[in-house]
């Protein structure tokens, strides 16, 4: 049975959950059967400590980006908001649509002030995501989970599963500080069923965490700053987005970016040691933020490496016997709005297993690339959802993949 959990509210309202079930193989129109999850709560008092024994098998377990997918959280765009135009938001490329003068997000011919996005655009994005989720449901051996919320649209940014542990990232944008609330009902459910649950230290997000004078000038200037290791976030306290980490068994790769600092990386290194090794890699990228449209591991020893953002440490992967694949240029048109992302979301794919991948239906060139690698493509339209800042990998967090912990690197 496939289950879809819908969390409404997130950072903007009360969390209410509904459990919806669907049998594998049924038509999408008959895919959902609503039931109440309110009875799943375990009310406790001060005199009643939580003593329920943990099951032998955790409901949360993932070691890689490509083991057979069994359960996944899918984000939702409802109630998405324009973030306040603070210094950490300003570093986004100008083409994302934010303007310092108006402090707004431009939506084609319309302009939405700071606050809720125009409903017509959110509705369009939502239809893309629902198609995405329905496709996941229709593929056997899969379980999908919905979350609602700026936004509870990108669960990959805030949640990462390492082994049988689900980790909440502290985040770096002030506008996203409370985003974890949208996922708490799900996480508490996983915890009650035996999963490990860790919340990284929440930063105070004070002015000291950001370089208030970070220069926002030309692309060339930004390349120089990134090469020098200078970013809008400082080392005042740990911060990271989960989407800056990518897993390959006992080896986890991460980049220092505009939202992930070295202190945050060190926290993860100490927390996951000695079982896991954290490797810092960097790219020729003027605005690094989230690794999965730059360096996406799609199989054991198989990685997509963005040709516009070459990896400075690529030789160590080649020496380890990895196959480095250069994806073709994306086909998304220049006039398509991308407010917080780049065209390279074409390589922001979700592996269902080693031989199946979810990919944009419009990106025929990368479909051919996967097919040449012997990987079947599951094609879904996601262009409108791309506009809010993410592809298939961004819009999901894989909660459970069927596999064992192995070493694939060095």
PDB file of C-alpha atoms in Angstrom, residues 133-360:
ATOM      1  CA  UNK A 133       3.673  12.709  -6.905  1.00  0.00           C
ATOM      2  CA  UNK A 134       1.050  10.767  -8.857  1.00  0.00           C
ATOM      3  CA  UNK A 135       3.789   9.373 -11.082  1.00  0.00           C
ATOM      4  CA  UNK A 136       5.735   8.249  -8.027  1.00  0.00           C
ATOM      5  CA  UNK A 137       2.626   6.547  -6.678  1.00  0.00           C
ATOM      6  CA  UNK A 138       2.027   4.702  -9.944  1.00  0.00           C
ATOM      7  CA  UNK A 139       5.515   3.189  -9.895  1.00  0.00           C
ATOM      8  CA  UNK A 140       5.581  -0.063  -7.854  1.00  0.00           C
ATOM      9  CA  UNK A 141       7.381  -0.438  -4.476  1.00  0.00           C
ATOM     10  CA  UNK A 142       7.059   3.227  -3.691  1.00  0.00           C
ATOM     11  CA  UNK A 143       5.557   5.323  -0.905  1.00  0.00           C
ATOM     12  CA  UNK A 144       5.018   9.085  -1.237  1.00  0.00           C
ATOM     13  CA  UNK A 145       4.520  11.702   1.464  1.00  0.00           C
ATOM     14  CA  UNK A 146       3.208  15.236   0.855  1.00  0.00           C
ATOM     15  CA  UNK A 147       4.116  18.331   2.906  1.00  0.00           C
ATOM     16  CA  UNK A 148       2.777  21.857   2.704  1.00  0.00           C
ATOM     17  CA  UNK A 149       3.961  25.258   3.610  1.00  0.00           C
ATOM     18  CA  UNK A 150       8.431  31.047   1.870  1.00  0.00           C
ATOM     19  CA  UNK A 151       7.397  27.532   1.657  1.00  0.00           C
ATOM     20  CA  UNK A 152       7.600  23.919   2.489  1.00  0.00           C
ATOM     21  CA  UNK A 153       8.213  23.118  -1.132  1.00  0.00           C
ATOM     22  CA  UNK A 154      11.762  21.767  -0.968  1.00  0.00           C
ATOM     23  CA  UNK A 155      12.124  19.073   1.712  1.00  0.00           C
ATOM     24  CA  UNK A 156      15.600  18.243   0.338  1.00  0.00           C
ATOM     25  CA  UNK A 157      16.834  21.574   1.713  1.00  0.00           C
ATOM     26  CA  UNK A 158      15.919  20.866   5.314  1.00  0.00           C
ATOM     27  CA  UNK A 159      15.937  17.066   5.720  1.00  0.00           C
ATOM     28  CA  UNK A 160      18.596  14.455   5.025  1.00  0.00           C
ATOM     29  CA  UNK A 161      18.434  10.766   5.878  1.00  0.00           C
ATOM     30  CA  UNK A 162      21.769   9.146   6.705  1.00  0.00           C
ATOM     31  CA  UNK A 163      21.417   5.486   7.562  1.00  0.00           C
ATOM     32  CA  UNK A 164      18.476   5.107   9.954  1.00  0.00           C
ATOM     33  CA  UNK A 165      18.668   8.731  11.098  1.00  0.00           C
ATOM     34  CA  UNK A 166      16.700  11.719   9.847  1.00  0.00           C
ATOM     35  CA  UNK A 167      18.535  15.008  10.368  1.00  0.00           C
ATOM     36  CA  UNK A 168      16.934  18.451  10.358  1.00  0.00           C
ATOM     37  CA  UNK A 169      19.264  21.063   8.895  1.00  0.00           C
ATOM     38  CA  UNK A 170      19.558  24.405  10.754  1.00  0.00           C
ATOM     39  CA  UNK A 171      19.159  26.408   7.502  1.00  0.00           C
ATOM     40  CA  UNK A 172      20.787  29.765   6.747  1.00  0.00           C
ATOM     41  CA  UNK A 173      17.998  31.978   5.436  1.00  0.00           C
ATOM     42  CA  UNK A 174      16.049  33.804   8.118  1.00  0.00           C
ATOM     43  CA  UNK A 175      12.933  33.401   5.996  1.00  0.00           C
ATOM     44  CA  UNK A 176      13.251  29.613   6.285  1.00  0.00           C
ATOM     45  CA  UNK A 177      13.973  29.300  10.013  1.00  0.00           C
ATOM     46  CA  UNK A 178      10.544  27.879  10.887  1.00  0.00           C
ATOM     47  CA  UNK A 179      10.256  25.635   7.842  1.00  0.00           C
ATOM     48  CA  UNK A 180      10.982  22.552   9.933  1.00  0.00           C
ATOM     49  CA  UNK A 181       7.523  22.897  11.498  1.00  0.00           C
ATOM     50  CA  UNK A 182       5.847  21.660   8.325  1.00  0.00           C
ATOM     51  CA  UNK A 183       7.667  18.326   8.610  1.00  0.00           C
ATOM     52  CA  UNK A 184       7.464  17.751  12.361  1.00  0.00           C
ATOM     53  CA  UNK A 185       4.273  15.626  12.263  1.00  0.00           C
ATOM     54  CA  UNK A 186       5.978  13.264   9.819  1.00  0.00           C
ATOM     55  CA  UNK A 187       9.233  13.203  11.747  1.00  0.00           C
ATOM     56  CA  UNK A 188       7.477  12.472  15.036  1.00  0.00           C
ATOM     57  CA  UNK A 189       5.676   9.619  13.325  1.00  0.00           C
ATOM     58  CA  UNK A 190       8.998   8.193  12.083  1.00  0.00           C
ATOM     59  CA  UNK A 191      10.466   8.602  15.569  1.00  0.00           C
ATOM     60  CA  UNK A 192       7.575   6.749  17.211  1.00  0.00           C
ATOM     61  CA  UNK A 193       8.125   3.936  14.729  1.00  0.00           C
ATOM     62  CA  UNK A 194      11.800   3.618  15.627  1.00  0.00           C
ATOM     63  CA  UNK A 195      13.793   6.132  13.571  1.00  0.00           C
ATOM     64  CA  UNK A 196      16.638   8.176  14.982  1.00  0.00           C
ATOM     65  CA  UNK A 197      15.856  11.904  14.924  1.00  0.00           C
ATOM     66  CA  UNK A 198      18.436  14.664  15.189  1.00  0.00           C
ATOM     67  CA  UNK A 199      18.009  18.412  14.929  1.00  0.00           C
ATOM     68  CA  UNK A 200      21.222  20.292  14.181  1.00  0.00           C
ATOM     69  CA  UNK A 201      21.821  23.365  16.381  1.00  0.00           C
ATOM     70  CA  UNK A 202      19.478  26.139  15.352  1.00  0.00           C
ATOM     71  CA  UNK A 203      21.454  29.330  14.628  1.00  0.00           C
ATOM     72  CA  UNK A 204      20.404  32.620  16.155  1.00  0.00           C
ATOM     73  CA  UNK A 205      20.634  34.070  12.630  1.00  0.00           C
ATOM     74  CA  UNK A 206      21.961  37.294  14.061  1.00  0.00           C
ATOM     75  CA  UNK A 207      23.694  39.895  11.897  1.00  0.00           C
ATOM     76  CA  UNK A 208      27.049  38.315  12.762  1.00  0.00           C
ATOM     77  CA  UNK A 209      26.185  35.238  10.709  1.00  0.00           C
ATOM     78  CA  UNK A 210      26.139  37.314   7.519  1.00  0.00           C
ATOM     79  CA  UNK A 211      28.688  39.536   5.835  1.00  0.00           C
ATOM     80  CA  UNK A 212      26.576  42.676   5.715  1.00  0.00           C
ATOM     81  CA  UNK A 213      29.015  44.234   3.238  1.00  0.00           C
ATOM     82  CA  UNK A 214      29.204  41.228   0.928  1.00  0.00           C
ATOM     83  CA  UNK A 215      29.688  42.746  -2.518  1.00  0.00           C
ATOM     84  CA  UNK A 216      26.992  41.987  -5.048  1.00  0.00           C
ATOM     85  CA  UNK A 217      28.506  43.144  -8.304  1.00  0.00           C
ATOM     86  CA  UNK A 218      29.494  41.350 -11.488  1.00  0.00           C
ATOM     87  CA  UNK A 219      29.685  37.614 -12.139  1.00  0.00           C
ATOM     88  CA  UNK A 220      33.474  37.953 -12.448  1.00  0.00           C
ATOM     89  CA  UNK A 221      33.691  39.483  -8.981  1.00  0.00           C
ATOM     90  CA  UNK A 222      31.569  36.709  -7.564  1.00  0.00           C
ATOM     91  CA  UNK A 223      33.793  34.074  -9.182  1.00  0.00           C
ATOM     92  CA  UNK A 224      36.804  35.651  -7.459  1.00  0.00           C
ATOM     93  CA  UNK A 225      35.051  35.748  -4.096  1.00  0.00           C
ATOM     94  CA  UNK A 226      33.931  32.117  -4.326  1.00  0.00           C
ATOM     95  CA  UNK A 227      37.451  31.026  -5.355  1.00  0.00           C
ATOM     96  CA  UNK A 228      38.790  32.851  -2.288  1.00  0.00           C
ATOM     97  CA  UNK A 229      36.274  31.080  -0.071  1.00  0.00           C
ATOM     98  CA  UNK A 230      34.303  34.241   0.674  1.00  0.00           C
ATOM     99  CA  UNK A 231      30.553  33.901   0.997  1.00  0.00           C
ATOM    100  CA  UNK A 232      27.688  35.853   2.464  1.00  0.00           C
ATOM    101  CA  UNK A 233      27.541  33.493   5.463  1.00  0.00           C
ATOM    102  CA  UNK A 234      30.320  33.811   8.042  1.00  0.00           C
ATOM    103  CA  UNK A 235      31.659  31.284  10.554  1.00  0.00           C
ATOM    104  CA  UNK A 236      29.852  32.903  13.486  1.00  0.00           C
ATOM    105  CA  UNK A 237      27.841  29.750  14.189  1.00  0.00           C
ATOM    106  CA  UNK A 238      27.024  26.507  12.354  1.00  0.00           C
ATOM    107  CA  UNK A 239      24.624  26.704   9.448  1.00  0.00           C
ATOM    108  CA  UNK A 240      23.892  24.424   6.513  1.00  0.00           C
ATOM    109  CA  UNK A 241      21.152  23.376   4.142  1.00  0.00           C
ATOM    110  CA  UNK A 242      20.783  19.625   3.746  1.00  0.00           C
ATOM    111  CA  UNK A 243      20.806  20.005  -0.050  1.00  0.00           C
ATOM    112  CA  UNK A 244      24.515  20.853   0.034  1.00  0.00           C
ATOM    113  CA  UNK A 245      25.245  17.223   1.017  1.00  0.00           C
ATOM    114  CA  UNK A 246      25.062  14.221  -1.299  1.00  0.00           C
ATOM    115  CA  UNK A 247      25.446  10.563  -0.234  1.00  0.00           C
ATOM    116  CA  UNK A 248      27.426   7.634  -1.565  1.00  0.00           C
ATOM    117  CA  UNK A 249      27.434   5.033   1.187  1.00  0.00           C
ATOM    118  CA  UNK A 250      30.089   5.701   3.812  1.00  0.00           C
ATOM    119  CA  UNK A 251      31.228   8.787   1.896  1.00  0.00           C
ATOM    120  CA  UNK A 252      29.260  12.013   1.927  1.00  0.00           C
ATOM    121  CA  UNK A 253      30.226  14.980  -0.248  1.00  0.00           C
ATOM    122  CA  UNK A 254      29.511  18.599   0.609  1.00  0.00           C
ATOM    123  CA  UNK A 255      30.292  22.076  -0.661  1.00  0.00           C
ATOM    124  CA  UNK A 256      30.940  25.284   1.262  1.00  0.00           C
ATOM    125  CA  UNK A 257      28.296  27.627  -0.164  1.00  0.00           C
ATOM    126  CA  UNK A 258      26.249  30.748   0.455  1.00  0.00           C
ATOM    127  CA  UNK A 259      24.094  28.749   2.905  1.00  0.00           C
ATOM    128  CA  UNK A 260      26.520  26.137   4.281  1.00  0.00           C
ATOM    129  CA  UNK A 261      29.572  27.208   6.266  1.00  0.00           C
ATOM    130  CA  UNK A 262      32.620  25.265   7.423  1.00  0.00           C
ATOM    131  CA  UNK A 263      31.323  25.253  10.989  1.00  0.00           C
ATOM    132  CA  UNK A 264      28.149  23.515   9.830  1.00  0.00           C
ATOM    133  CA  UNK A 265      30.176  21.002   7.837  1.00  0.00           C
ATOM    134  CA  UNK A 266      32.334  20.310  10.887  1.00  0.00           C
ATOM    135  CA  UNK A 267      29.233  19.716  12.993  1.00  0.00           C
ATOM    136  CA  UNK A 268      28.082  17.082  10.486  1.00  0.00           C
ATOM    137  CA  UNK A 269      31.567  15.539  10.328  1.00  0.00           C
ATOM    138  CA  UNK A 270      31.738  15.076  14.106  1.00  0.00           C
ATOM    139  CA  UNK A 271      28.129  13.931  14.338  1.00  0.00           C
ATOM    140  CA  UNK A 272      28.496  11.228  11.688  1.00  0.00           C
ATOM    141  CA  UNK A 273      32.026  10.072  12.562  1.00  0.00           C
ATOM    142  CA  UNK A 274      33.481   7.486  12.562  1.00  0.00           C
ATOM    143  CA  UNK A 275      31.058   5.572  10.307  1.00  0.00           C
ATOM    144  CA  UNK A 276      30.892   8.250   7.636  1.00  0.00           C
ATOM    145  CA  UNK A 277      33.531  10.427   5.999  1.00  0.00           C
ATOM    146  CA  UNK A 278      32.694  13.970   4.953  1.00  0.00           C
ATOM    147  CA  UNK A 279      34.533  15.196   1.841  1.00  0.00           C
ATOM    148  CA  UNK A 280      34.521  18.914   0.994  1.00  0.00           C
ATOM    149  CA  UNK A 281      34.508  19.585  -2.741  1.00  0.00           C
ATOM    150  CA  UNK A 282      34.294  22.892  -4.582  1.00  0.00           C
ATOM    151  CA  UNK A 283      33.292  24.150  -7.987  1.00  0.00           C
ATOM    152  CA  UNK A 284      33.936  27.034 -10.328  1.00  0.00           C
ATOM    153  CA  UNK A 285      30.628  28.575  -9.374  1.00  0.00           C
ATOM    154  CA  UNK A 286      30.008  32.275  -8.706  1.00  0.00           C
ATOM    155  CA  UNK A 287      27.038  31.556  -6.480  1.00  0.00           C
ATOM    156  CA  UNK A 288      27.199  28.069  -4.934  1.00  0.00           C
ATOM    157  CA  UNK A 289      23.977  27.071  -3.227  1.00  0.00           C
ATOM    158  CA  UNK A 290      22.927  23.405  -3.068  1.00  0.00           C
ATOM    159  CA  UNK A 291      25.020  20.760  -4.755  1.00  0.00           C
ATOM    160  CA  UNK A 292      22.425  18.718  -6.649  1.00  0.00           C
ATOM    161  CA  UNK A 293      22.299  20.794  -9.850  1.00  0.00           C
ATOM    162  CA  UNK A 294      26.093  20.872  -9.940  1.00  0.00           C
ATOM    163  CA  UNK A 295      27.252  17.408  -8.870  1.00  0.00           C
ATOM    164  CA  UNK A 296      24.633  14.673  -8.778  1.00  0.00           C
ATOM    165  CA  UNK A 297      25.617  11.095  -7.937  1.00  0.00           C
ATOM    166  CA  UNK A 298      23.324   8.748  -9.889  1.00  0.00           C
ATOM    167  CA  UNK A 299      24.829   5.308  -9.263  1.00  0.00           C
ATOM    168  CA  UNK A 300      27.759   3.442  -7.696  1.00  0.00           C
ATOM    169  CA  UNK A 301      30.798   5.265  -9.033  1.00  0.00           C
ATOM    170  CA  UNK A 302      28.671   7.265 -11.481  1.00  0.00           C
ATOM    171  CA  UNK A 303      28.262  11.029 -11.245  1.00  0.00           C
ATOM    172  CA  UNK A 304      26.824  13.881 -13.309  1.00  0.00           C
ATOM    173  CA  UNK A 305      29.216  16.848 -13.292  1.00  0.00           C
ATOM    174  CA  UNK A 306      27.960  20.224 -14.509  1.00  0.00           C
ATOM    175  CA  UNK A 307      30.223  21.450 -17.361  1.00  0.00           C
ATOM    176  CA  UNK A 308      29.494  25.095 -16.495  1.00  0.00           C
ATOM    177  CA  UNK A 309      30.564  24.510 -12.871  1.00  0.00           C
ATOM    178  CA  UNK A 310      33.531  22.135 -13.074  1.00  0.00           C
ATOM    179  CA  UNK A 311      34.598  20.344  -9.898  1.00  0.00           C
ATOM    180  CA  UNK A 312      38.066  21.372  -8.729  1.00  0.00           C
ATOM    181  CA  UNK A 313      38.640  17.923  -7.191  1.00  0.00           C
ATOM    182  CA  UNK A 314      37.373  15.862 -10.123  1.00  0.00           C
ATOM    183  CA  UNK A 315      40.660  13.943 -10.468  1.00  0.00           C
ATOM    184  CA  UNK A 316      40.180  12.240  -7.120  1.00  0.00           C
ATOM    185  CA  UNK A 317      36.947  10.731  -8.425  1.00  0.00           C
ATOM    186  CA  UNK A 318      38.602   9.548 -11.617  1.00  0.00           C
ATOM    187  CA  UNK A 319      41.480   8.027  -9.626  1.00  0.00           C
ATOM    188  CA  UNK A 320      38.915   6.188  -7.515  1.00  0.00           C
ATOM    189  CA  UNK A 321      37.545   4.602 -10.703  1.00  0.00           C
ATOM    190  CA  UNK A 322      34.386   6.677 -10.928  1.00  0.00           C
ATOM    191  CA  UNK A 323      32.755   7.459 -14.261  1.00  0.00           C
ATOM    192  CA  UNK A 324      32.203  11.194 -14.645  1.00  0.00           C
ATOM    193  CA  UNK A 325      29.380  12.042 -17.062  1.00  0.00           C
ATOM    194  CA  UNK A 326      28.943  15.527 -18.498  1.00  0.00           C
ATOM    195  CA  UNK A 327      25.223  16.179 -19.008  1.00  0.00           C
ATOM    196  CA  UNK A 328      24.069  17.998 -22.152  1.00  0.00           C
ATOM    197  CA  UNK A 329      23.091  21.660 -22.064  1.00  0.00           C
ATOM    198  CA  UNK A 330      19.563  22.182 -20.725  1.00  0.00           C
ATOM    199  CA  UNK A 331      16.771  22.946 -23.184  1.00  0.00           C
ATOM    200  CA  UNK A 332      14.692  25.231 -20.972  1.00  0.00           C
ATOM    201  CA  UNK A 333      13.994  28.456 -22.911  1.00  0.00           C
ATOM    202  CA  UNK A 334      15.542  31.778 -21.934  1.00  0.00           C
ATOM    203  CA  UNK A 335      12.138  33.375 -21.361  1.00  0.00           C
ATOM    204  CA  UNK A 336      11.032  30.785 -18.791  1.00  0.00           C
ATOM    205  CA  UNK A 337      10.952  32.403 -15.310  1.00  0.00           C
ATOM    206  CA  UNK A 338      13.522  30.966 -12.908  1.00  0.00           C
ATOM    207  CA  UNK A 339      13.324  33.109  -9.801  1.00  0.00           C
ATOM    208  CA  UNK A 340      15.645  31.181  -7.513  1.00  0.00           C
ATOM    209  CA  UNK A 341      17.339  28.617  -9.725  1.00  0.00           C
ATOM    210  CA  UNK A 342      19.229  27.988 -12.957  1.00  0.00           C
ATOM    211  CA  UNK A 343      18.538  26.070 -16.151  1.00  0.00           C
ATOM    212  CA  UNK A 344      20.720  23.255 -14.846  1.00  0.00           C
ATOM    213  CA  UNK A 345      17.766  21.913 -12.903  1.00  0.00           C
ATOM    214  CA  UNK A 346      17.685  19.600 -15.912  1.00  0.00           C
ATOM    215  CA  UNK A 347      20.274  17.463 -14.088  1.00  0.00           C
ATOM    216  CA  UNK A 348      18.425  17.764 -10.770  1.00  0.00           C
ATOM    217  CA  UNK A 349      16.925  14.297 -11.184  1.00  0.00           C
ATOM    218  CA  UNK A 350      15.557  11.706  -8.771  1.00  0.00           C
ATOM    219  CA  UNK A 351      16.903   8.166  -9.074  1.00  0.00           C
ATOM    220  CA  UNK A 352      14.193   5.574  -8.419  1.00  0.00           C
ATOM    221  CA  UNK A 353      16.884   2.905  -8.513  1.00  0.00           C
ATOM    222  CA  UNK A 354      20.072   2.250 -10.488  1.00  0.00           C
ATOM    223  CA  UNK A 355      18.144   1.697 -13.711  1.00  0.00           C
ATOM    224  CA  UNK A 356      15.290   4.204 -13.475  1.00  0.00           C
ATOM    225  CA  UNK A 357      15.321   7.986 -13.160  1.00  0.00           C
ATOM    226  CA  UNK A 358      12.662  10.693 -12.941  1.00  0.00           C
ATOM    227  CA  UNK A 359      13.524  13.430 -15.453  1.00  0.00           C
ATOM    228  CA  UNK A 360      11.885  16.515 -16.981  1.00  0.00           C
TER     229      UNK A 360
END
